[in-house]
Short mmCIF file of C-alpha atoms in Angstrom, two decimals:
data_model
loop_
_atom_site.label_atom_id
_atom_site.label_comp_id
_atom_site.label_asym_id
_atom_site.label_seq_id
_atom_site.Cartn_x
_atom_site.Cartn_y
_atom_site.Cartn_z
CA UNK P 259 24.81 -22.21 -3.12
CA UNK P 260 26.99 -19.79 -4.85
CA UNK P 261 26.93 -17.39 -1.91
CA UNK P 262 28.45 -20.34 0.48
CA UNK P 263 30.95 -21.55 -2.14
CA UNK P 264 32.92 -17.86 -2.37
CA UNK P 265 32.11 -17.56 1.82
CA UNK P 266 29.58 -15.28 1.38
CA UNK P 267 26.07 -14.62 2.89
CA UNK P 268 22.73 -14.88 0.84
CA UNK P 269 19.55 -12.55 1.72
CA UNK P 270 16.52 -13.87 0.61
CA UNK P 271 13.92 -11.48 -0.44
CA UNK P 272 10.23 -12.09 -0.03
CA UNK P 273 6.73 -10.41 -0.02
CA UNK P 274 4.65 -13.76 1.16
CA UNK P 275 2.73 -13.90 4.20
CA UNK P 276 0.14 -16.19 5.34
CA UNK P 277 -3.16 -14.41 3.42
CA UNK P 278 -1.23 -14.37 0.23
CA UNK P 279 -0.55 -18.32 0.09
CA UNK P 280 -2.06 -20.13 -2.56
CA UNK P 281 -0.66 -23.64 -2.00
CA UNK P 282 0.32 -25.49 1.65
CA UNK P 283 0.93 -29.05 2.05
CA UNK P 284 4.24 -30.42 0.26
CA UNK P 285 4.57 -27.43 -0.87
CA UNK P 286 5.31 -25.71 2.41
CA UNK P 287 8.05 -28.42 2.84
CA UNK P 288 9.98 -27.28 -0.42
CA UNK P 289 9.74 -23.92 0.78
CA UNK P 290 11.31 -24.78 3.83
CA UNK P 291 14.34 -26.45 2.97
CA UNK P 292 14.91 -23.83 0.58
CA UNK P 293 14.47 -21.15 2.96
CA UNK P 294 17.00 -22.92 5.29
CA UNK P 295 19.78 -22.50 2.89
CA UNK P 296 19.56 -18.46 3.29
CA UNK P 297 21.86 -16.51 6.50
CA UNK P 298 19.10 -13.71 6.26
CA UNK P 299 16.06 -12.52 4.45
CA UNK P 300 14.91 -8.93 3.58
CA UNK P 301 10.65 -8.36 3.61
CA UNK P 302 8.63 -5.27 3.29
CA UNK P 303 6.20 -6.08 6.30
CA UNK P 304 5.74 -7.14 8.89
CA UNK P 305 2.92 -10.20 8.02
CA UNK P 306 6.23 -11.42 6.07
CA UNK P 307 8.45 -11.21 8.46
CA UNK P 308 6.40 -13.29 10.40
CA UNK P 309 5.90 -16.02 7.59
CA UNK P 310 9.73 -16.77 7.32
CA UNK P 311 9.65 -17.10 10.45
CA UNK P 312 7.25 -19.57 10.58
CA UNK P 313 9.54 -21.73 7.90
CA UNK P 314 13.07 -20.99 9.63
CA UNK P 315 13.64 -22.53 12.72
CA UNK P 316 17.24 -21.01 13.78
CA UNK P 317 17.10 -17.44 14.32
CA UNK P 318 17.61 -15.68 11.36
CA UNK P 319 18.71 -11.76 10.85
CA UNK P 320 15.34 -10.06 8.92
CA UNK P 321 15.71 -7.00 7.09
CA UNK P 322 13.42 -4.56 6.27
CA UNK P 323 12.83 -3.39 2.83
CA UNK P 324 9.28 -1.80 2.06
CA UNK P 325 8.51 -1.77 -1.37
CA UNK P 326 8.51 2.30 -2.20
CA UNK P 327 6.35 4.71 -4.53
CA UNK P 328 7.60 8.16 -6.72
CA UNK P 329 6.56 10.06 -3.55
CA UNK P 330 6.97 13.25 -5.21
CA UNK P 331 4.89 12.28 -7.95
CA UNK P 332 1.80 11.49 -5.82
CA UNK P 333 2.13 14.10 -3.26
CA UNK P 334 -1.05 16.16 -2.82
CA UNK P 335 0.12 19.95 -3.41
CA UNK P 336 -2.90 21.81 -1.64
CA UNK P 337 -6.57 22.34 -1.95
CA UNK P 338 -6.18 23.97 -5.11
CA UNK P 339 -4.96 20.87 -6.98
CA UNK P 340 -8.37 18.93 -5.67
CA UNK P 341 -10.64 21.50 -7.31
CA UNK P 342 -8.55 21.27 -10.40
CA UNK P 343 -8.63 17.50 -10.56
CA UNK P 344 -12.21 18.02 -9.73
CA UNK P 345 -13.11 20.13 -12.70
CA UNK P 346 -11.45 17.89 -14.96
CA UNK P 347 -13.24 14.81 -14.15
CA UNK P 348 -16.25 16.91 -14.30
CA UNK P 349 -17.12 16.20 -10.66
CA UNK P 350 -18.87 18.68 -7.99
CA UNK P 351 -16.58 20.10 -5.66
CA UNK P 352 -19.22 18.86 -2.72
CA UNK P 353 -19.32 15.27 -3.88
CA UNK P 354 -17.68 12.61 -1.19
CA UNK P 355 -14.99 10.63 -3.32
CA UNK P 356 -13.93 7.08 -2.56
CA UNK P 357 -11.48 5.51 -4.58
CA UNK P 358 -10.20 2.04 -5.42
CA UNK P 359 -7.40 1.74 -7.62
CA UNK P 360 -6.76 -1.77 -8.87
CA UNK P 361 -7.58 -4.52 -11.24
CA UNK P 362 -11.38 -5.59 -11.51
CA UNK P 363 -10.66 -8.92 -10.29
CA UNK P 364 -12.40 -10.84 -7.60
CA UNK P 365 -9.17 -10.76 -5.36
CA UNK P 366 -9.55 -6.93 -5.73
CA UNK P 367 -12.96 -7.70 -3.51
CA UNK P 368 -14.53 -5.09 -5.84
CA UNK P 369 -18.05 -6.65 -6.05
CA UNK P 370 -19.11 -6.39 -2.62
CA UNK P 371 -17.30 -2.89 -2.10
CA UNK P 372 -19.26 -1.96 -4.57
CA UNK P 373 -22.84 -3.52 -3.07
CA UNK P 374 -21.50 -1.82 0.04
CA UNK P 375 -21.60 1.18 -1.72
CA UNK P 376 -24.82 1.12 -3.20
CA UNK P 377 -27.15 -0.36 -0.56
CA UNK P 378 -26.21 3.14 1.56
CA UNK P 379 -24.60 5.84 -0.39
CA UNK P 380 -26.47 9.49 -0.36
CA UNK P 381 -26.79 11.30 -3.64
CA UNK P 382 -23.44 13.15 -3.20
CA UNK P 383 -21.74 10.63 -2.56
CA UNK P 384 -19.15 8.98 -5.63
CA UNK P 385 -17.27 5.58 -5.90
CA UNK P 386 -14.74 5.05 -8.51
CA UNK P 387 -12.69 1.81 -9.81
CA UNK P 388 -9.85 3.22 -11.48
CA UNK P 389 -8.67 0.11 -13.39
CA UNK P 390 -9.81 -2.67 -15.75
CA UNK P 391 -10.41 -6.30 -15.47
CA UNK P 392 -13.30 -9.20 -16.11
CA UNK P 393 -15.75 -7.72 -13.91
CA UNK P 394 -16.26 -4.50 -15.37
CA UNK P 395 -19.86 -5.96 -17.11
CA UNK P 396 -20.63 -7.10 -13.75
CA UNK P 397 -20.02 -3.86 -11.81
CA UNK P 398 -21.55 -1.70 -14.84
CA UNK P 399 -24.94 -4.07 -13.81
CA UNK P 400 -24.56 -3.16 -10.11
CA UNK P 401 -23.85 0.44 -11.40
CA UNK P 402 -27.03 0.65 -13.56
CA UNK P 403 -29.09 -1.48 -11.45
CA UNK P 404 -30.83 1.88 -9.72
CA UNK P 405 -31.82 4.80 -10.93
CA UNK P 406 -30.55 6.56 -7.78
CA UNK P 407 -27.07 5.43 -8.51
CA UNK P 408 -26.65 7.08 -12.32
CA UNK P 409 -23.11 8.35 -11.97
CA UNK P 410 -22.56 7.83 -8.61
CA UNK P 411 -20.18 4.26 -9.39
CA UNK P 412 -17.62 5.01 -11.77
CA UNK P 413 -15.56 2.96 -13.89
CA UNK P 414 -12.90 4.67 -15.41
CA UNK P 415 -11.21 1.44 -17.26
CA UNK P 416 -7.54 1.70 -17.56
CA UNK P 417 -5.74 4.19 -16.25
CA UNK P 418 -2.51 5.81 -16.57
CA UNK P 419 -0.16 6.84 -13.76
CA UNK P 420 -1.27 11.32 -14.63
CA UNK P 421 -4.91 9.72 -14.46
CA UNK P 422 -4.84 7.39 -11.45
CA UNK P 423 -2.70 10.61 -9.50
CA UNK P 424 -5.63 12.65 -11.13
CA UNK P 425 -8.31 10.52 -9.06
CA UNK P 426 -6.12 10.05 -6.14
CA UNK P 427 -5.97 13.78 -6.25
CA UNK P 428 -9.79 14.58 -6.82
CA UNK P 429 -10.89 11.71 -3.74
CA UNK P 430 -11.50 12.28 -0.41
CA UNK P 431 -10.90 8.16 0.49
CA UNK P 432 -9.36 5.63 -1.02
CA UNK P 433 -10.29 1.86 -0.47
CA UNK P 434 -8.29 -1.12 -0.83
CA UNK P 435 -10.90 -4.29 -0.58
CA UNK P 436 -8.41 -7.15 -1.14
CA UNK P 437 -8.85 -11.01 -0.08
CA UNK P 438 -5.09 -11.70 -1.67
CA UNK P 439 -2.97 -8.47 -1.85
CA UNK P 440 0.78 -9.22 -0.68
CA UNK P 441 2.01 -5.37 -1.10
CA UNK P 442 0.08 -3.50 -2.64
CA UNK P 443 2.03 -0.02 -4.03
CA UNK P 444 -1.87 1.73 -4.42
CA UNK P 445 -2.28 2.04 -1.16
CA UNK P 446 1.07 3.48 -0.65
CA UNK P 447 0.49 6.03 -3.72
CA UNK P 448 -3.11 7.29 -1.75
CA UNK P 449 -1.03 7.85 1.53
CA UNK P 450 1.37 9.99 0.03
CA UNK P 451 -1.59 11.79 -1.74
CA UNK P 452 -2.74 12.69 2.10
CA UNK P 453 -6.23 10.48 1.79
CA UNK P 454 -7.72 8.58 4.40
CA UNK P 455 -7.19 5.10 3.81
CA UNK P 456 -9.81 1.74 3.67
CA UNK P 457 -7.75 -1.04 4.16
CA UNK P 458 -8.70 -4.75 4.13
CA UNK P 459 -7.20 -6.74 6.79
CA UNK P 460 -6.07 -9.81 4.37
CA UNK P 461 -3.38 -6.97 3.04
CA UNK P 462 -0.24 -7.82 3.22
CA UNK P 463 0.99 -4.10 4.54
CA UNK P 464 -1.99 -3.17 6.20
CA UNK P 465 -0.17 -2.61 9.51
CA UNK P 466 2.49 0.01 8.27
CA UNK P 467 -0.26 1.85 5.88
CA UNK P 468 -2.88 2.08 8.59
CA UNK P 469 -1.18 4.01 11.52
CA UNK P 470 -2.60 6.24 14.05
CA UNK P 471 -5.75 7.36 13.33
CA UNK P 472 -5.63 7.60 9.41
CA UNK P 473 -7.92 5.39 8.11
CA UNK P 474 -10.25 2.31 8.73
CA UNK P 475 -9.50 -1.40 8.25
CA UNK P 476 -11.89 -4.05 6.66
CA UNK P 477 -12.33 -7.13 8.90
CA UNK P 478 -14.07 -8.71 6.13
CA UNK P 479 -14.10 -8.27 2.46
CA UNK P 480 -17.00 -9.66 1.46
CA UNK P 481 -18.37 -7.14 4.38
CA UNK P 482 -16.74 -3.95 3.83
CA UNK P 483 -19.95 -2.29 4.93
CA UNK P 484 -19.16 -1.07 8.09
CA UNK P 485 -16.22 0.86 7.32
CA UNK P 486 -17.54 2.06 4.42
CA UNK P 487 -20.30 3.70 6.46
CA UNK P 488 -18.30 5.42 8.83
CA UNK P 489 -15.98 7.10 6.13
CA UNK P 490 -19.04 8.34 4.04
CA UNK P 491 -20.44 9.37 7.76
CA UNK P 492 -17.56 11.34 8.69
CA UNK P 493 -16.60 15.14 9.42
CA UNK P 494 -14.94 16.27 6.57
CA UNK P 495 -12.55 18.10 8.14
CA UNK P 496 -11.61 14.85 10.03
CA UNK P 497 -11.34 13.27 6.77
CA UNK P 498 -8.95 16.30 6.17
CA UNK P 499 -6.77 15.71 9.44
CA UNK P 500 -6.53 11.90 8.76
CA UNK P 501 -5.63 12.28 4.88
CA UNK P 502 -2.83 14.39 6.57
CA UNK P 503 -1.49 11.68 9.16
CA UNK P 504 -1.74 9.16 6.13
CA UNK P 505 0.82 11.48 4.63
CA UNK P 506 2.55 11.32 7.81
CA UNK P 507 2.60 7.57 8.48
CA UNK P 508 3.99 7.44 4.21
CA UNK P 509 6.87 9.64 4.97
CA UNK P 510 7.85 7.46 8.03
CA UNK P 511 7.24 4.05 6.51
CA UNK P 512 7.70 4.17 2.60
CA UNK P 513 10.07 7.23 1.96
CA UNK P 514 12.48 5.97 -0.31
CA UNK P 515 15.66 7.67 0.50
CA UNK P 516 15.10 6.94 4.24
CA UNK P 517 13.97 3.10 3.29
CA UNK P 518 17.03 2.55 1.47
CA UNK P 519 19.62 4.26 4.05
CA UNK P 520 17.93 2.06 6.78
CA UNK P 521 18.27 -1.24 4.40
CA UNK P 522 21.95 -0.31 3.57
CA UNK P 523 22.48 0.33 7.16
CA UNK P 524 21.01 -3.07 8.13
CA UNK P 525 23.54 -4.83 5.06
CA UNK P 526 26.42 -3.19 6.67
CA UNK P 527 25.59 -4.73 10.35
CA UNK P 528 25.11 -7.88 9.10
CA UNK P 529 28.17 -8.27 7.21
CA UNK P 530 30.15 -6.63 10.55
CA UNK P 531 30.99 -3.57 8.81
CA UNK P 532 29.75 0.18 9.63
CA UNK P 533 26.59 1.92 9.06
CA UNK P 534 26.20 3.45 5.78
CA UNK P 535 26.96 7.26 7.49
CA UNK P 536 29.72 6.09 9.45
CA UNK P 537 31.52 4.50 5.87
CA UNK P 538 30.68 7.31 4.11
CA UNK P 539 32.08 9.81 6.86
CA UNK P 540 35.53 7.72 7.33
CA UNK P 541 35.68 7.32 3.67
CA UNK P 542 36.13 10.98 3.96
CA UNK P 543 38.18 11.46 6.24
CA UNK P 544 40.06 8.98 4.50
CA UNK P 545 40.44 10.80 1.13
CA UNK P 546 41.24 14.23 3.20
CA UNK P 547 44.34 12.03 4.55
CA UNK P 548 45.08 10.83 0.98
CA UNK P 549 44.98 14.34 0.08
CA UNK P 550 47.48 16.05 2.52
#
């Protein structure tokens, strides 16, 4: 309302989609007339770009904003850094990682990746839960519940950002197992550390984290089995060349400084001015002028 009052134009901002909606009904009716009173609306996906749309009925301008990760901080050096991360967890350099970073929550789907886990995992093979939440007890059972799976699921409890880059760094997959996940950053932070990526379909960004070739997506999270299997099947050195076009797909869809130039860009057109380079550029020339 204040927007319209000094002739402005409001952008709404939202990271809902259709698998992330708790409440419908009257509800959805609220949200619509609220939505109405917006000229645009920036998302980071494209499952929410096609939830306004579902609420707006005149065509609206939608930006895109993707929520962003410290890139640098997560990006995976060389094969030097995995041994290293390796030896400091105290974990063989032969074992086959999997990794889910997130809360122990049922949301988080972490109970039946973790059955998923046990009913076919070899002896090499390792999954970690970096993170805490109510179901550790319940995962420690599943954990302890075999002989043949001593150390082999891993709970590391809460974790800071050196220790979840740590595991990200020391895994050969990471898994994502969500049934309610709007935009989840972890899955981001795994691309940019060049792993293969897991993703359950009810994620909000699933589409711009899985690209071409880079990873497996969960149909199901209460059957994750599947794709499971075929990561712990696979040629390593194909895990190897699709950890690298995660990276690849990252850098395209989630690099900051390229995000926010596209975003600013996007503003700019929508309020009828330039593009972000072509202000900057006459803003030069414009000071040269100023100058002479």
């Amino acid at each position: 309302m204040t927007a319209k009052a000094i002739g402005s134009q409001a952008v709404f901002w939202s990271e809902g989609h259709f698998h992330s909606t708790r409440y419908r009904g009257i509800v959805d009716g609220v949200r619509r007339a609220a939505l109405e009173m917006y000229d645009a609306f920036a998302v980071p996906n494209q499952r929410s770009e096609a939830w306004i749309r579902s609420f707006v009925k005149n065509e609206r301008p939608i930006l895109r904003l993707p929520n962003t990760v410290q890139e640098d901080f997560f990006f995976y050096p060389d094969q030097d850094a995995r041994n290293r991360a390796r030896r400091e967890l105290q974990i063989s350099r032969d074992a086959r990682i999997l990794v889910q970073v997130s809360q122990l929550h049922a949301k988080k789907g972490v109970i039946p990746l973790a059955r998923a886990f046990a009913n076919q995992a070899a002896p090499d093979q390792i999954l970690a839960f970096v993170g805490d939440g109510p179901l550790r007890q319940e995962l420690a059972s599943i954990a302890n519940s075999l002989p043949s799976l001593s150390g082999r699921i891993i709970l590391t409890g809460f974790a800071c950002p050196d220790t979840v880059r740590q595991w990200l760094w020391a895994a050969d997959g990471f898994a994502l197992n969500s049934h309610i996940d709007p935009n989840p950053l972890a899955a981001i932070e795994a691309a940019f550390a060049s792993l293969p990526l897991i993703i359950s379909s009810k994620v909000g960004n699933v589409a711009e984290v899985l690209g071409d070739r880079n990873g497996w997506r969960i149909a199901d999270p209460d059957n994750p089995g599947d794709a499971i299997r075929e990561f712990l099947q696979s040629d390593l050195m194909e895990i190897r060349r699709m950890g690298v076009r995660s990276l690849q797909n990252a850098h395209h869809h989630f690099a900051r400084a390229r995000s926010v130039t596209r975003f600013l860009d996007d503003i700019f057109s929508l309020c009828g001015h330039q593009t972000v380079s072509d202000f900057n550029a006459s803003t030069k020339v414009f000071s040269q002028r100023a100058g002479e």
